Every structure is written in C-alpha cells, then in structure tokens.
Amino acid sequence: MATYSLANERLRALEDIEREIGAILQNAGTVILELSKEKTNERLLDRQAVAFTASVQHVEAELSAQIRYLTQVATGQPHEGSSYSSRKDCQMALKRVDYARLKLSDVARTCEQMLEN
Amino acid sequence: MAQKRVLPQSKETLLQSYHKRLKDDIKSMMDNFTKIIKTAKIEDETQVSRATQGKQDNYEMHVRASNIVRAGESLMKLVSDLKQFLILNDFPLVKAIDQHNQQLRALQEECDRKLTALRDQVSIDLYQLEEAYYSSSSSLREANNLSLCEAYWRLDLDTDAADGLAAPLRASLEPSAGPLQSAAPAHSHASGPGPTEHA
C-alpha cells in the first residue's frame, strides 16, 4: 500500500506542475499587461518577472526529475492488471453494510415508538 | 551509483522525446518572454516611421505571446503524457495493484462475514419481537386484518389435521377471491362500453 501512495504522490506532483504552468502563463500575462500601461509599477513588474523565471526553472527541474525517475523504473511492457473489479465489489459490500445499518436504525426506532406507546 | 537500465528501444526513444519536448518548450517560453520585454522598449531612432514601427512591434508581440501560450499548452500535453506513462509503466505501481486487490477482497469478505453473522442474530431477535408484537396487539385488531402468518396459524388450529396443506391454501385463496370477484365485474363494466364504442 505504501508503493500505491508513492505512485499517487507522483501523480499529485504532476498535477501541481500543471497548476504551476497555468500560474506561469498568468504571470507572463500580468507582466505584459503592466508594460502596456503608461505608468508602470516597476516593483510589481520586477516581482512578476522574477516569479515567472523562478516558476519556469522550477517546472523544468521537476519535469526533468520525473523523466529521470521514469527512465529508472519503467517496465518493458505496459501492465494489464486492474483493481477495478475488486474495488467495485468492496464498494458494494460497504453499501450493503450501510443499508443494513439503515434498516437496523429503523427497527430500533420502531421498537422505541412501541415502548413509548 | 545506479546502473543504467536497458529499456526497450521504443521506451527509451519515448523518454528521450519527452526530454527534448521539455527543453524546447521551456526555451521557447523564456526566449519569447525576453524578446517581448526587449521589444517593449521604445527607441528614438527607427528606420521606418514611428507608426509603422509601432504596428510591427504590436504584431511581433502578438506572435510571441501566442508562442508562449503554445509552449504552455505543449507542456500541459507533456505532463499528461508523463502521467499516462507513469500509470502504465511504473513498476512499483504495477506491483502495488495486486496488493491493493488482495486488501480490497479481504475487506469485502470481512464485511460479508459480519453481515451474515448480523443477519443470523437479527433473525433470532426479530422472531422474538414479532411474537411479542403480535401477541400484544392481536386482540385489538379485527379478524380480517390479521397478518398472513397469524391467519395461517389460526386456520391451522381450526381445521382438521387430515386436510393437510389444502386448508391453508383454501384459506389463502378465499380472502383473495373476494377482491378478484369484486374486480372482475368492474372490469366487465369497464370493458362493456368499449366494444360498443368501437362498433
């Protein structure tokens, strides 16, 4: 299960990189917008430009690390296993448990009403 | 020091292409961004008129901004491809799938086992509850409003033992024959005008 969470962490890291790419484009847009004004706010301009450069370098480093990791651990053939069926069966079992709990609570409520009457 | 793994040619080529795409996109972003910043500088001496130079700079900035956006989109596609490659070819993840399957199956079997035990326990308690309920309130209810099991038991006591199973069947049929008989004339009444209307 630890390896499963490790793989999920890598996927989360890739999702963070995606968000950072969006932030990079937003920074670039802010810088160009600021340049188009007659009176530019230099501090904001510098800050956004530095953020843009730092984000680009960070994205490059992260993606290079991911590609390096994949070079080390990639298998020869893509796998064909799936945990979908067992996950579905487990979900159905949990739904059965919830349903049984619901019905038992109904019976308990009925018994309490009978006792009150 | 990690030994260099020997991957199939296609996989290695694919990973190298990912690396190349990453370098190209990052380079494109940085170059276009710095060129936009440089182009924003207003120069006093120009070879063409100011208006023309302004138009040219405007067009150049549009093109470079589009290049930055294209590079960003290409990076997003690269990340998507990396995710897919990771899911399909990450060896520890592939190993973990079997373990995950076993854990889920174990959890499902435990749930079903506990539900079965619960069912047995509840059926015993329910039997006692039913006896208590029907014996306490059966005197308040009308004879024709009895539960099926109560009607069955009463008939079983009243009728001769030689009749066997026929008596409960007859008893179950008689109450149901009433509603059916009342429904049948209604149906005939309903169907009566039908053919005449069609005719």
XYZ file of N, CA, C and O in Angstrom, chain B residues 7 10-11 17 19-21 26 30 34 62 67 70 84 93 107 110 117 127 135-136 148 151 160 167 189:
104
model
N 16.398 -0.341 -21.459
C 14.972 -0.314 -21.776
C 14.783 -0.707 -23.219
O 15.704 -0.592 -24.034
N 11.837 1.448 -27.967
C 10.705 2.373 -28.078
C 10.555 3.201 -26.800
O 10.303 4.402 -26.865
N 10.736 2.536 -25.653
C 10.564 3.259 -24.382
C 11.648 4.319 -24.221
O 11.384 5.451 -23.808
N 12.323 11.649 -26.228
C 11.466 12.649 -26.895
C 10.792 13.550 -25.867
O 10.625 14.748 -26.094
N 12.075 14.389 -23.024
C 13.116 15.306 -22.563
C 13.310 16.444 -23.557
O 13.421 17.622 -23.171
N 13.318 16.093 -24.835
C 13.525 17.091 -25.886
C 12.360 18.086 -25.903
O 12.575 19.308 -26.007
N 11.160 17.564 -25.789
C 9.982 18.439 -25.792
C 10.042 19.416 -24.625
O 9.738 20.605 -24.767
N 10.445 24.943 -22.792
C 10.970 25.889 -21.799
C 11.771 26.979 -22.508
O 11.638 28.184 -22.192
N 10.944 31.069 -22.493
C 11.902 32.069 -21.988
C 12.303 33.035 -23.090
O 12.336 34.264 -22.878
N 11.486 37.093 -23.039
C 12.551 38.117 -23.001
C 12.480 39.007 -24.241
O 12.712 40.226 -24.143
N 2.209 40.083 -30.487
C 1.094 39.137 -30.587
C 1.596 37.736 -30.902
O 1.187 36.753 -30.296
N 3.145 32.318 -29.099
C 4.155 31.262 -28.952
C 4.282 30.822 -27.502
O 4.457 29.641 -27.213
N 1.351 28.661 -26.760
C 1.509 27.364 -27.418
C 2.510 26.492 -26.659
O 2.292 25.292 -26.477
N 0.321 9.439 -17.994
C -0.107 8.179 -18.614
C 1.020 7.156 -18.579
O 0.820 5.983 -18.263
N 4.185 0.672 -8.976
C 2.732 0.835 -9.019
C 2.071 -0.454 -9.515
O 1.036 -0.877 -8.986
N -11.220 -7.044 2.676
C -12.205 -6.154 3.301
C -13.621 -6.560 2.927
O -14.529 -6.600 3.780
N -14.619 -9.700 4.801
C -14.893 -9.422 6.210
C -16.266 -8.763 6.376
O -17.024 -9.125 7.289
N -23.261 -12.863 10.021
C -23.437 -13.073 11.457
C -24.538 -12.159 11.998
O -25.377 -12.578 12.822
N -37.647 -12.702 15.385
C -38.670 -13.712 15.694
C -39.290 -13.419 17.051
O -40.519 -13.430 17.211
N -48.630 -10.898 19.712
C -49.394 -11.390 20.863
C -49.935 -10.242 21.694
O -50.983 -10.347 22.303
N -49.278 -9.104 21.678
C -49.745 -7.978 22.495
C -50.851 -7.217 21.804
O -51.789 -6.766 22.413
N -50.477 -12.438 7.661
C -50.584 -13.704 6.930
C -50.202 -14.871 7.832
O -50.852 -15.927 7.841
N -52.996 -15.555 10.360
C -54.134 -16.214 9.716
C -53.804 -17.680 9.458
O -54.656 -18.567 9.644
N -59.198 -29.538 10.335
C -58.849 -30.890 10.712
C -57.441 -31.184 10.241
O -57.034 -30.748 9.166
N -56.096 -26.910 3.370
C -56.828 -25.891 4.127
C -56.129 -24.531 4.092
O -56.762 -23.525 3.792
N -67.673 -4.176 -16.482
C -68.362 -2.915 -16.692
C -67.513 -1.981 -17.538
O -68.005 -1.284 -18.399
